[in-house]
Tab-separated table of C-alpha atoms in Angstrom:
chain	number	residue	atom	x	y	z
A	1	MET	CA	17.440	10.126	8.805
A	2	LEU	CA	15.543	11.443	5.761
A	3	TYR	CA	13.106	9.353	3.980
A	4	ASN	CA	13.038	9.640	-0.065
A	5	ILE	CA	9.934	10.949	-1.086
A	6	ASP	CA	9.565	8.237	-3.776
A	7	SER	CA	9.554	5.364	-1.506
A	8	LEU	CA	7.431	6.186	0.257
A	9	GLN	CA	4.701	7.195	-2.388
A	10	GLN	CA	5.729	3.169	-3.246
A	11	SER	CA	4.998	1.722	0.125
A	12	ARG	CA	1.886	4.336	0.419
A	13	ARG	CA	0.865	2.430	-2.750
A	14	ALA	CA	2.101	-0.800	-2.291
A	15	PHE	CA	0.210	-0.619	1.311
A	16	CYS	CA	-2.748	0.712	-0.577
A	17	ILE	CA	-3.110	-2.251	-2.421
A	18	HIS	CA	-2.198	-4.849	-0.117
A	19	LEU	CA	-5.590	-3.599	1.673
A	20	ALA	CA	-7.299	-3.927	-1.270
A	21	ILE	CA	-6.637	-7.488	-2.180
A	22	LEU	CA	-7.197	-8.641	1.777
A	23	ILE	CA	-10.838	-6.339	1.107
A	24	THR	CA	-11.995	-8.378	-2.079
A	25	GLU	CA	-10.396	-12.075	-0.598
A	26	LEU	CA	-13.255	-11.597	2.556
A	27	ASN	CA	-16.011	-10.074	0.908
A	28	PRO	CA	-17.994	-12.558	-0.802
């Protein structure tokens, strides 16, 4: 099963953004 590189990059980008939001919410 082949995955699309564009969709993979978008998912990684969304994951990084989600982590950034969590970090900013945890830090005062």
